[in-house]
XYZ file of C-alpha atoms in Angstrom:
772
model
C 5.090 17.962 -60.039
C 8.697 18.430 -60.088
C 11.333 19.364 -62.527
C 12.480 17.106 -65.165
C 16.424 17.115 -65.758
C 17.917 16.617 -69.141
C 21.579 15.194 -67.407
C 22.013 11.471 -67.888
C 20.650 10.003 -64.587
C 22.773 7.381 -65.004
C 25.665 9.516 -63.554
C 26.023 9.336 -60.195
C 27.614 9.641 -57.405
C 26.908 13.822 -56.991
C 28.630 14.286 -60.695
C 26.918 14.501 -63.642
C 27.586 15.406 -67.880
C 27.198 18.936 -68.494
C 27.033 20.962 -71.894
C 29.801 23.682 -70.688
C 32.304 20.720 -70.070
C 34.562 20.068 -72.665
C 33.716 17.503 -75.695
C 35.161 15.092 -73.416
C 31.984 15.384 -71.399
C 34.277 15.153 -68.366
C 31.588 15.182 -65.614
C 32.180 18.283 -63.270
C 30.117 18.209 -59.596
C 26.619 19.496 -59.062
C 25.226 22.150 -56.870
C 22.770 21.832 -54.444
C 19.555 23.137 -56.696
C 16.381 20.967 -57.892
C 17.988 21.603 -61.459
C 21.323 19.402 -60.657
C 18.665 16.094 -58.926
C 18.276 13.055 -60.842
C 15.243 12.964 -62.262
C 11.711 11.980 -60.325
C 10.705 8.411 -60.415
C 7.067 7.738 -61.015
C 6.483 8.383 -57.095
C 8.462 11.791 -57.739
C 11.017 10.572 -55.339
C 14.478 11.301 -56.399
C 16.116 7.458 -57.688
C 18.977 6.348 -55.898
C 22.603 7.260 -57.482
C 24.313 4.564 -58.712
C 27.633 4.057 -57.004
C 29.231 2.383 -59.718
C 31.449 4.816 -60.668
C 34.867 4.114 -61.214
C 38.084 4.730 -59.141
C 39.416 6.692 -62.767
C 36.638 8.818 -63.057
C 36.410 9.749 -59.639
C 40.105 10.855 -59.786
C 39.898 12.643 -62.829
C 36.992 14.934 -61.332
C 38.404 15.423 -58.084
C 41.372 16.866 -60.020
C 39.445 18.346 -62.077
C 37.397 20.244 -58.997
C 40.997 21.219 -56.579
C 41.944 22.384 -59.932
C 39.196 24.947 -60.208
C 38.819 25.612 -56.304
C 42.388 25.802 -55.412
C 43.897 24.957 -52.407
C 40.922 25.485 -49.861
C 39.185 22.982 -51.265
C 42.126 20.770 -50.772
C 41.743 20.433 -47.414
C 37.737 19.925 -47.139
C 38.617 16.848 -49.451
C 41.112 15.451 -46.905
C 39.001 15.901 -44.041
C 35.836 14.163 -45.747
C 38.044 11.043 -46.854
C 39.483 10.704 -43.278
C 35.995 11.198 -42.066
C 34.623 8.623 -44.395
C 37.598 6.396 -43.555
C 36.492 6.508 -39.789
C 33.027 5.646 -40.861
C 33.932 3.001 -42.946
C 36.066 1.664 -40.153
C 33.781 2.207 -37.173
C 31.068 -0.958 -38.153
C 34.831 -3.148 -37.757
C 35.311 -1.528 -34.051
C 31.739 -1.578 -33.194
C 30.813 -5.333 -33.707
C 27.202 -4.539 -35.613
C 25.105 -7.237 -36.828
C 25.869 -8.844 -40.031
C 22.530 -8.187 -41.144
C 19.632 -5.947 -40.817
C 16.034 -6.677 -40.486
C 14.539 -3.361 -39.033
C 10.915 -4.194 -39.890
C 10.671 -7.340 -37.423
C 11.807 -5.071 -34.291
C 8.928 -5.159 -32.195
C 9.753 -1.845 -29.946
C 8.846 1.010 -32.278
C 9.331 3.707 -29.709
C 12.777 3.423 -27.625
C 12.560 2.814 -24.061
C 8.602 3.459 -23.916
C 5.710 1.473 -23.658
C 2.502 1.050 -25.161
C -0.282 1.367 -22.739
C -3.901 0.651 -23.087
C -5.888 2.221 -19.828
C -9.408 0.822 -18.928
C -11.939 3.164 -16.504
C -12.992 1.442 -13.012
C -15.916 -0.240 -14.861
C -12.888 -2.001 -17.332
C -14.164 -0.114 -20.305
C -11.861 2.173 -22.675
C -10.108 5.237 -20.881
C -6.752 6.253 -23.098
C -3.669 5.234 -24.940
C -0.645 6.590 -23.805
C 2.704 5.819 -25.355
C 3.188 4.984 -29.183
C 0.255 4.376 -31.635
C 1.648 3.174 -34.792
C -0.980 2.413 -37.578
C -0.117 -0.062 -41.005
C 2.676 0.152 -42.528
C 2.283 2.866 -45.854
C 4.245 1.835 -49.175
C 6.097 4.979 -50.434
C 4.301 4.505 -53.903
C 0.877 4.895 -51.857
C 2.122 8.222 -49.981
C 1.431 11.566 -51.570
C 4.811 12.549 -53.386
C 4.186 15.965 -51.955
C 4.332 14.481 -48.164
C 7.908 13.134 -49.228
C 9.148 15.935 -51.250
C 8.283 17.917 -47.890
C 10.243 15.760 -45.429
C 12.798 15.508 -47.804
C 13.242 19.382 -48.206
C 13.128 19.568 -44.366
C 14.950 16.827 -43.287
C 17.633 15.628 -45.895
C 17.694 17.572 -49.052
C 20.807 16.130 -49.703
C 19.316 12.131 -49.569
C 20.022 10.806 -52.782
C 23.563 12.416 -52.729
C 25.038 10.686 -49.967
C 26.281 7.379 -48.394
C 24.592 8.059 -45.055
C 26.497 10.492 -43.694
C 26.725 14.257 -45.188
C 29.666 14.974 -45.051
C 29.128 18.893 -46.257
C 26.636 18.456 -43.354
C 28.998 17.130 -40.448
C 32.043 19.591 -41.646
C 28.850 22.226 -41.044
C 27.819 20.873 -37.505
C 30.991 20.381 -36.274
C 31.885 24.160 -37.515
C 28.938 25.062 -35.295
C 29.625 22.879 -31.865
C 32.925 23.458 -31.806
C 32.204 27.447 -31.470
C 29.597 26.576 -29.060
C 32.002 24.027 -27.120
C 28.666 21.532 -26.879
C 26.865 19.835 -29.309
C 23.940 22.720 -31.256
C 23.440 21.157 -34.479
C 23.339 17.473 -35.393
C 23.880 17.469 -39.241
C 22.236 13.879 -39.011
C 20.819 12.817 -42.107
C 17.164 10.223 -42.450
C 19.769 7.840 -42.664
C 21.207 8.529 -39.429
C 17.944 9.229 -38.322
C 16.581 6.234 -38.697
C 19.518 4.142 -37.067
C 19.205 6.347 -33.886
C 15.108 5.523 -34.074
C 15.648 1.584 -34.409
C 19.280 1.672 -32.002
C 20.152 4.217 -30.130
C 18.895 6.115 -27.725
C 18.290 9.663 -27.647
C 21.765 10.480 -25.457
C 23.440 13.388 -27.248
C 27.110 13.113 -26.631
C 30.503 12.793 -29.416
C 30.196 8.412 -29.072
C 26.722 8.466 -29.670
C 27.244 10.852 -33.144
C 29.754 7.939 -33.972
C 27.684 5.134 -33.439
C 24.840 6.723 -34.943
C 27.287 7.487 -38.284
C 28.507 4.371 -38.486
C 24.982 2.390 -38.350
C 24.057 4.806 -40.767
C 26.817 3.364 -43.467
C 25.798 -0.051 -42.513
C 22.009 0.685 -43.277
C 23.143 2.185 -47.015
C 24.929 -0.966 -47.382
C 21.755 -3.369 -46.451
C 18.987 -1.375 -47.370
C 18.035 0.845 -50.626
C 17.392 4.535 -50.323
C 13.494 3.479 -51.057
C 13.453 0.981 -48.179
C 15.686 3.631 -46.169
C 12.792 6.162 -46.917
C 9.929 4.143 -46.266
C 11.424 2.897 -43.518
C 11.973 6.179 -41.563
C 8.361 7.676 -42.741
C 6.383 5.028 -40.935
C 8.934 4.959 -37.881
C 9.708 8.640 -37.118
C 8.351 9.875 -34.107
C 5.346 12.897 -35.112
C 3.925 13.907 -31.201
C 1.072 13.127 -29.325
C 2.092 9.369 -29.203
C 2.157 9.230 -32.925
C 4.937 6.620 -34.975
C 4.465 6.902 -38.217
C 3.414 9.053 -41.273
C -0.006 7.638 -41.072
C -0.249 7.346 -37.385
C 0.084 10.797 -37.028
C -2.451 11.516 -39.665
C -5.251 9.725 -37.946
C -4.383 11.654 -34.753
C -4.187 15.282 -36.048
C -6.504 14.631 -38.859
C -8.368 11.380 -38.427
C -7.612 10.517 -41.875
C -5.341 8.140 -43.906
C -2.014 9.280 -44.995
C -2.894 8.702 -48.291
C -5.433 11.601 -48.369
C -3.823 14.211 -46.908
C -3.835 17.522 -48.703
C -0.637 19.697 -49.604
C -0.941 22.411 -46.387
C -1.649 19.117 -44.095
C 1.661 17.026 -45.527
C 3.431 20.242 -44.842
C 2.413 20.134 -41.061
C 3.217 17.267 -40.624
C 6.909 17.231 -42.047
C 7.399 20.265 -40.178
C 7.395 17.900 -37.334
C 10.194 15.593 -36.696
C 12.784 17.714 -35.666
C 10.716 18.821 -32.522
C 7.468 16.845 -32.361
C 6.463 17.250 -28.686
C 6.681 21.090 -28.803
C 5.765 21.613 -32.251
C 2.523 19.217 -32.148
C -0.604 21.082 -33.211
C -2.483 19.110 -30.585
C -0.369 20.972 -28.163
C 0.073 24.171 -29.963
C -1.861 25.135 -33.335
C -0.533 28.179 -34.531
C 3.174 27.105 -33.565
C 2.836 24.302 -35.911
C 1.120 26.200 -38.647
C 4.048 28.453 -38.549
C 6.299 25.858 -39.154
C 4.397 24.329 -42.119
C 4.977 27.233 -43.311
C 8.063 26.948 -43.495
C 8.159 23.729 -45.174
C 5.977 25.393 -47.733
C 9.196 27.893 -48.141
C 11.511 25.324 -47.949
C 9.947 23.312 -50.862
C 9.829 26.823 -53.177
C 13.552 26.869 -52.682
C 13.768 23.606 -54.262
C 11.167 23.802 -56.649
C 9.439 20.385 -56.668
C 6.557 21.947 -56.510
C 5.150 24.522 -58.589
C 4.411 28.255 -57.026
C 0.412 27.886 -57.878
C 0.760 24.828 -55.082
C 2.603 26.682 -52.919
C 0.060 29.773 -52.744
C -2.707 27.494 -52.522
C -1.191 25.334 -50.161
C -0.863 28.900 -48.043
C -4.143 30.114 -48.742
C -5.629 27.023 -46.419
C -3.268 26.158 -44.186
C -4.125 22.534 -42.069
C -6.611 22.682 -39.188
C -7.363 20.243 -36.579
C -10.947 20.653 -34.709
C -9.540 20.968 -30.942
C -12.888 21.156 -29.336
C -13.770 17.788 -31.237
C -10.198 16.595 -29.875
C -10.939 17.894 -25.747
C -14.218 15.817 -26.307
C -12.118 12.779 -27.184
C -9.658 12.976 -24.622
C -11.053 11.770 -21.135
C -10.140 12.522 -17.820
C -6.525 13.160 -19.604
C -4.639 14.874 -16.328
C -5.048 11.558 -14.439
C -4.436 9.589 -16.994
C -0.564 11.559 -17.781
C -0.255 11.067 -13.488
C -0.880 7.134 -13.760
C 1.260 7.206 -16.823
C 4.146 8.393 -14.812
C 4.050 6.080 -11.709
C 4.080 3.468 -13.968
C 7.795 2.488 -13.634
C 7.503 2.488 -9.638
C 5.202 -1.089 -10.289
C 7.100 -2.460 -13.513
C 10.345 -3.347 -14.325
C 12.280 -5.209 -17.718
C 12.175 -3.561 -21.685
C 9.208 -1.709 -22.703
C 6.406 -3.655 -24.044
C 2.624 -3.452 -24.234
C 0.518 -3.176 -21.157
C -3.141 -2.858 -20.158
C -4.103 -0.877 -16.744
C -6.826 -1.426 -14.951
C -7.590 1.737 -13.203
C -9.523 3.742 -10.725
C -11.450 6.477 -11.880
C -15.135 7.146 -12.508
C -15.605 8.609 -16.097
C -19.225 9.800 -14.286
C -17.379 11.602 -11.638
C -14.750 12.791 -13.916
C -17.174 14.634 -16.132
C -18.861 16.017 -13.114
C -15.727 17.296 -11.812
C -14.889 18.588 -15.285
C -18.297 21.063 -15.626
C -17.847 21.997 -11.805
C -14.777 23.544 -12.452
C -15.862 25.177 -15.798
C -19.117 27.001 -13.883
C -16.954 28.338 -11.575
C -14.663 30.075 -13.948
C -17.911 30.957 -15.969
C -19.128 33.039 -12.161
C -16.329 34.976 -11.643
C -17.474 38.072 -9.506
C -15.797 41.435 -10.925
C -12.148 41.898 -9.967
C -11.063 38.559 -9.396
C -7.917 37.196 -11.038
C -7.350 33.638 -11.063
C -6.499 31.482 -13.975
C -6.589 27.914 -12.762
C -8.222 25.260 -10.299
C -7.524 22.134 -9.424
C -9.754 19.174 -8.263
C -8.851 15.660 -6.976
C -11.629 13.131 -5.294
C -10.934 9.682 -4.007
C -13.180 7.446 -1.891
C -12.331 6.225 2.023
C -9.809 3.478 0.564
C -7.724 6.359 -1.514
C -9.339 5.125 -5.441
C -8.847 8.536 -6.850
C -12.690 8.917 -8.731
C -11.832 12.139 -10.289
C -9.529 14.730 -11.290
C -8.821 17.588 -12.718
C -5.512 19.510 -13.044
C -6.118 22.891 -14.604
C -8.554 24.236 -16.741
C -8.195 23.624 -20.233
C -5.727 20.212 -20.674
C -5.014 21.336 -24.243
C -3.630 24.733 -23.440
C -1.879 23.358 -20.797
C -0.795 19.696 -19.341
C 0.731 20.824 -16.418
C -1.010 18.817 -13.861
C -1.567 21.126 -10.681
C -3.251 18.339 -8.822
C -0.289 16.220 -8.666
C 3.097 18.520 -10.006
C 1.826 21.806 -8.276
C 3.831 22.245 -4.758
C 1.426 25.219 -3.006
C 0.922 26.455 0.134
C -2.157 24.977 1.773
C -2.750 27.623 4.518
C -5.736 26.782 7.084
C -6.136 23.564 5.133
C -3.033 21.962 7.199
C -4.682 23.174 10.501
C -6.434 19.636 10.670
C -3.171 18.015 11.131
C -2.241 20.417 14.018
C -5.248 19.699 15.932
C -4.804 15.648 15.198
C -1.394 15.685 17.138
C -3.552 17.837 19.642
C -5.663 15.346 20.221
C -3.636 12.878 20.550
C -1.300 14.881 23.093
C -4.113 15.220 25.745
C -6.178 18.105 24.303
C -9.835 17.732 23.483
C -12.702 19.805 21.522
C -13.469 22.256 25.243
C -10.108 22.255 25.759
C -9.719 26.229 26.959
C -7.648 28.361 24.382
C -7.035 32.082 24.786
C -6.976 34.171 21.262
C -4.566 36.897 21.352
C -1.641 38.314 20.495
C 1.300 35.880 19.966
C 4.926 35.860 19.745
C 7.056 32.720 19.004
C 11.049 33.462 17.826
C 10.143 36.757 17.115
C 7.104 35.888 14.895
C 3.763 37.334 15.194
C 0.793 35.846 13.810
C -2.084 37.537 12.859
C -5.845 36.151 12.309
C -7.314 37.148 9.361
C -9.466 39.742 10.296
C -7.091 41.381 12.925
C -9.069 40.723 15.739
C -8.958 38.622 18.837
C -11.512 37.173 20.601
C -10.091 35.630 23.990
C -10.771 32.649 25.719
C -12.302 29.894 23.712
C -12.775 26.230 23.371
C -10.753 24.683 20.847
C -13.406 23.173 18.468
C -14.243 27.185 17.826
C -10.583 27.494 17.413
C -11.519 25.340 14.678
C -14.579 26.209 13.107
C -13.507 29.915 13.099
C -9.865 29.369 12.054
C -8.219 31.371 14.276
C -4.213 31.639 13.402
C -3.035 32.442 16.654
C -4.416 29.191 18.678
C -3.389 27.222 16.085
C 0.441 28.505 16.892
C -0.026 28.330 20.599
C -1.417 24.835 19.782
C 1.699 23.725 17.626
C 4.568 24.922 19.938
C 3.036 23.653 22.914
C 1.877 20.182 21.159
C 5.753 20.713 19.689
C 6.959 21.323 15.964
C 8.132 17.637 15.237
C 4.783 16.177 16.303
C 3.209 17.746 14.086
C 4.980 16.959 11.243
C 5.244 13.358 12.191
C 1.489 12.983 12.085
C 1.253 14.968 8.707
C 3.912 12.330 7.063
C 2.339 9.214 8.667
C -1.194 10.847 6.676
C 0.378 10.908 3.613
C 2.336 14.012 3.068
C 5.854 13.975 1.527
C 7.011 17.481 0.939
C 9.203 18.718 3.331
C 8.003 20.842 6.047
C 10.223 23.552 7.820
C 11.033 23.503 11.496
C 9.445 27.039 11.670
C 5.783 28.122 13.635
C 4.402 29.260 10.829
C 3.724 25.473 10.063
C 0.523 25.624 11.695
C -0.681 27.857 9.464
C 0.086 26.137 6.296
C 3.289 27.745 4.966
C 4.603 24.938 3.381
C 4.305 23.462 -0.055
C 2.681 20.304 -0.948
C 0.253 18.780 -3.627
C -3.339 18.620 -3.906
C -3.140 14.778 -3.694
C -0.894 14.440 -0.825
C -3.331 16.965 1.052
C -6.599 15.503 -0.082
C -5.472 11.682 0.968
C -4.555 13.431 4.086
C -7.540 14.015 5.247
C -8.623 9.823 4.295
C -7.859 8.890 7.581
C -10.218 11.613 9.151
C -13.018 10.200 7.647
C -12.296 6.310 7.280
C -11.358 5.810 11.105
C -8.018 6.811 11.276
C -6.757 4.115 8.560
C -3.016 5.142 6.418
C -4.763 5.778 2.879
C -2.750 6.635 0.122
C -4.111 7.862 -3.163
C -3.628 5.902 -6.030
C -4.911 5.496 -9.395
C -3.715 1.735 -10.057
C -5.699 -1.094 -9.196
C -3.934 -3.869 -11.804
C -1.211 -4.053 -14.420
C -1.192 -7.052 -16.983
C 0.712 -7.474 -20.283
C -1.832 -8.308 -23.729
C -1.329 -12.189 -22.796
C -3.017 -10.974 -19.184
C -0.099 -11.879 -17.304
C -0.550 -10.184 -13.666
C 2.307 -7.632 -13.080
C 1.233 -5.204 -10.422
C -1.890 -6.299 -8.216
C -2.709 -3.423 -5.806
C -3.612 -5.624 -2.260
C -7.573 -5.108 -1.642
C -7.664 -3.651 2.043
C -10.763 -3.475 4.594
C -11.671 0.081 5.374
C -13.684 1.402 8.908
C -14.168 0.957 12.009
C -12.064 -1.899 13.681
C -14.397 -4.987 13.713
C -14.583 -7.901 16.073
C -12.108 -9.048 17.670
C -10.512 -5.862 18.070
C -11.873 -2.943 19.867
C -10.436 -0.299 22.030
C -10.455 0.571 26.304
C -12.181 3.652 27.353
C -8.769 5.742 26.676
C -8.861 4.996 23.186
C -6.174 2.411 22.932
C -7.042 -0.359 20.563
C -6.789 -3.498 21.854
C -7.300 -7.242 20.321
C -8.632 -10.588 21.991
C -6.655 -13.030 23.272
C -7.253 -15.660 20.816
C -7.861 -13.624 18.148
C -4.997 -13.641 14.884
C -3.335 -10.508 14.467
C -3.574 -9.709 10.566
C -2.005 -6.065 9.421
C -4.971 -4.765 7.000
C -4.142 -0.793 6.944
C -1.681 0.773 9.142
C -3.749 3.071 11.884
C -2.343 6.667 11.756
C -4.350 8.044 14.647
C -7.745 6.114 16.745
C -11.054 6.064 15.698
C -12.112 7.942 18.162
C -9.617 10.843 17.593
C -10.572 10.448 13.931
C -13.985 10.724 15.219
C -13.895 13.741 16.901
C -12.083 15.809 14.765
C -14.443 15.280 12.334
C -17.044 16.546 14.546
C -15.096 19.784 14.569
C -14.685 19.754 10.857
C -18.043 19.289 10.811
C -18.953 22.712 12.032
C -16.047 24.548 9.801
C -19.680 23.931 7.403
C -22.209 24.910 9.604
C -21.497 28.497 11.543
C -17.619 28.745 10.362
C -15.338 29.430 7.746
C -16.705 27.142 5.101
C -20.665 27.652 5.423
C -20.665 27.696 1.901
C -20.071 24.144 1.147
C -22.962 22.808 3.161
C -24.422 19.676 1.564
C -27.637 20.532 2.567
C -28.924 17.169 4.669
C -25.875 14.814 3.776
C -23.569 15.413 6.443
C -20.248 16.984 5.680
C -16.834 17.740 7.265
C -13.994 20.259 5.890
C -11.770 22.995 6.247
C -11.125 26.241 4.336
C -7.527 27.809 3.623
C -5.717 30.711 2.388
C -2.626 31.960 2.145
C -1.049 35.591 2.466
C -2.205 38.120 -0.271
C -4.752 35.535 -1.068
C -2.400 33.531 -3.618
C -3.670 30.002 -3.359
C -7.300 29.133 -2.098
C -8.203 25.906 -0.980
C -10.979 23.498 0.243
C -10.847 20.123 1.794
C -13.889 17.764 2.710
C -15.533 14.673 2.633
C -18.132 12.910 3.141
C -19.298 9.020 4.658
C -18.296 8.131 0.526
C -15.696 11.094 -1.198
C -12.971 12.689 0.072
C -12.696 15.936 -2.072
C -9.655 18.697 -2.710
C -10.319 21.634 -4.502
C -7.471 24.335 -5.564
C -7.334 28.146 -6.819
C -4.387 30.060 -8.041
C -2.706 31.744 -10.512
C 0.288 30.116 -12.216
C 2.276 32.652 -11.445
C 1.349 33.387 -8.027
C -0.117 36.021 -8.310
C -3.118 38.009 -6.026
C -6.201 36.680 -6.918
C -7.920 39.678 -5.454
C -11.190 38.388 -2.883
C -10.980 35.034 -3.315
C -10.801 32.871 -0.054
C -11.488 29.286 0.694
C -14.613 29.823 1.905
C -15.759 31.488 -1.141
C -15.340 30.171 -4.692
C -12.548 26.515 -3.541
C -15.857 26.037 -0.963
C -18.785 27.043 -3.745
C -17.097 24.155 -6.496
C -16.598 21.615 -3.578
C -20.316 22.060 -3.042
C -21.130 22.146 -6.619
C -19.149 18.695 -7.623
C -20.055 16.760 -4.242
C -24.147 17.830 -4.831
C -23.621 16.311 -8.318
C -21.104 13.324 -7.334
C -23.244 11.604 -4.801
C -26.683 12.277 -6.626
C -28.444 8.944 -6.061
C -26.001 7.923 -2.867
C -27.888 7.352 0.229
C -27.547 10.064 2.771
C -25.205 8.523 5.798
C -23.403 9.770 8.639
C -19.826 9.786 8.685
C -19.642 7.780 11.997
C -22.538 5.204 12.495
C -22.292 2.067 14.886
C -21.351 -0.394 11.765
C -18.281 -3.022 11.364
C -16.650 -3.878 8.128
C -16.081 -7.962 6.959
C -12.776 -9.095 8.966
C -10.117 -10.510 6.852
C -10.920 -14.428 7.191
C -7.775 -15.034 9.433
C -9.417 -12.980 12.259
C -11.952 -15.730 12.506
C -11.232 -18.728 14.966
C -10.076 -21.482 14.091
C -12.825 -23.821 12.031
C -15.200 -20.766 12.301
C -16.152 -19.960 8.704
C -17.636 -16.180 8.054
C -21.756 -15.853 7.668
C -20.931 -12.992 5.351
C -20.783 -12.937 1.841
C -17.028 -12.287 0.753
C -18.217 -9.903 -2.338
C -18.998 -7.607 0.308
C -15.200 -7.161 1.625
C -14.656 -4.012 1.672
C -17.916 -2.752 2.201
C -18.808 -1.280 5.533
C -22.248 -2.864 7.054
C -25.224 -0.562 7.961
C -27.019 -2.576 11.048
C -25.626 -5.745 12.345
C -26.392 -8.452 15.145
C -24.396 -7.416 18.308
C -21.931 -10.061 19.142
C -23.272 -12.685 21.399
C -21.055 -12.124 24.593
C -22.670 -8.407 24.149
C -26.169 -9.810 24.159
C -27.202 -10.471 28.311
C -25.664 -6.341 28.549
C -27.768 -5.576 25.941
C -31.254 -7.216 27.697
C -29.885 -5.633 30.706
C -29.792 -2.419 30.064
C -33.197 -2.561 28.234
C -34.541 -3.537 31.304
C -33.075 -0.716 33.264
C -34.251 1.729 30.241
C -37.703 0.506 30.394
C -38.204 0.823 34.247
C -37.083 4.133 34.181
C -39.423 5.243 31.035
C -42.154 4.182 33.150
C -40.967 5.772 36.669
C -43.149 8.530 37.986
C -41.359 11.982 37.522
C -40.420 13.585 40.690
C -41.857 17.077 41.118
C -39.133 19.875 43.331
C -40.488 21.532 46.136
C -40.344 25.717 46.097
C -37.454 25.146 48.989
C -36.314 23.040 46.445
C -35.946 25.074 43.336
C -32.796 26.657 42.634
C -31.854 28.832 40.256
C -29.353 27.485 37.352
C -26.469 29.612 37.485
C -25.461 31.676 34.557
C -23.438 30.034 31.991
C -20.634 32.011 30.110
C -21.313 32.053 26.283
C -19.015 32.871 23.524
C -19.419 36.577 21.547
C -19.370 34.746 18.162
C -19.803 38.511 17.038
C -15.649 38.582 16.472
C -16.464 35.645 13.728
C -18.582 37.934 11.315
C -15.887 38.864 9.085
C -14.014 35.732 8.993
C -13.868 34.612 5.553
C -10.548 32.178 5.612
């Protein structure tokens, strides 16, 4: 496996006898060549040098070296000795522990947590954070794996005392030239010290601590123990800590069974595990593995035949199989990133119960995939995103891009893109709250505000129309006029109340969605329109516990739906509460139920006769809005039913034009395909009907227990008996209806016959080319 050496293995400290030395056997310094290294042990690992070299021999050898190399080397010797003195003194100054037991440290990953995610049904969804398998001894690891790691990370591992002086000087020169830290020069012992005790900061103070800890570790552990500990703890990407975990993650096998090419791939990861991970970029990982093989060839630790065989068969991972193993990866990343919002304290192992529905997630991924398979000629779009939530804000499906393995950037939660006309429902909700109705007369004609002239999508104007038609056909000029009259401040206030957190410019173009927002927030802003006006924040976590079952966070259960008795609204849409009812805040109201229902009726017409006809769900009632930005750079459709609110975005990561892609074309089609699949097996329900939801127990009068099953606290009841106080009124109305039905029909006389006035009807032909 490796070369054997004829020199005296008992000599140490970087010195060995040489046949070219004088007759007294005076030792001379070794070079960095493999032929100068000590002989390999049974595992193919270089043994720890003997440190019992006497001071007399050390001084004699140093004198010989200085004499040969001259005064230039004297300076390096003094610098090295000074550095060594500093390293020896640092443990005393820093107050390091007196003993070390690294294997007892429970937190493998400094600053991270090990998280197990469960789906809405309690099934295993994913793991995030660190993954550590069993500890594998150095004797059980393939020798070529250990040699590959040493060749890349610390070729002089067996020739230093924790800090490689030559490496430090080389790194110091590079850092001084760059006036910043560009090269670490860290040995394996220093990397282990950093992994065990330090954070990831890069400054000179941290490097001094690292060096002191490395020297301290070398005094308490053997070289074999240090190397074994390093290989079982080093981070190797994809959440894997240690070579055994990396072998399982990337190759689904034990480290004991790795081939030479697979060992070379793993040995190349410690420098930049996230960027070099084969799960993220297999080609780049293979290039790094080829470099590892070159380093092994330089050292002479492996034969040329073995190196060539490994090059001929580079390591491979099955990306398609790995893709199938990833369940809702964009959603898991999003939830994982939000954990610090709900938990405090040191790293720990957690169990997170989420809201994701894996069946809906599968249908969402299929809808996105199918949309890209059927792209028309001339359409240039490379990305899409989809978010689906229920009426209480629980995320049921999330797709953040076309291919997670190609790009982990989540376009549903991280990308800030313009919503275009999909923002208009927020404008018209502000209008409804300030006196407008669906039948308010508005005029579609050129408008100029502060020097800005908005245009309609088809560059045509249709004159007077009702506001509900302006919504259905996405008329830009009317949205701008309405927002200007209502006030941009009120539009922005409602947008923030409905869940949009990104900045909104104080410019008339806000009415047309000329502002950036996230798809998950835009989708959540439609939820109040579907649930009766209740504030609804999109969320993915229901409960967080530790491994012992202790609840660290639990989302409060909240009722969603129309306001139940004893709540009611007066004729002006204002909410009122019976005097004897105890008020308990369940959800903040961002709009009255009446306004939400009115807006829903207008958005239903978008799908039935307007720009969103391709989003039709047939006999199932649905409402939604299209959105397209300038030059067709973003296309959006957001809509809802009585069960789900879903938003779809399509565009290019480089913000390039897509061609003939509008919110009412591909996004609307993708939305419809997903919603039809997601609603399979669900009863068809109207978005608004006479129903009430289970009140909070504290809303009942004293000594009046609820009659309904508390398990249905969050489920709207389809049919319910009217409260007793309304029974008399209902009986009177039924009697009046029966009397009117029984009455005979009065026929008008000839003189009384009057021709009905001719009604003014709007010419809809001007909207035929609208494709917003």
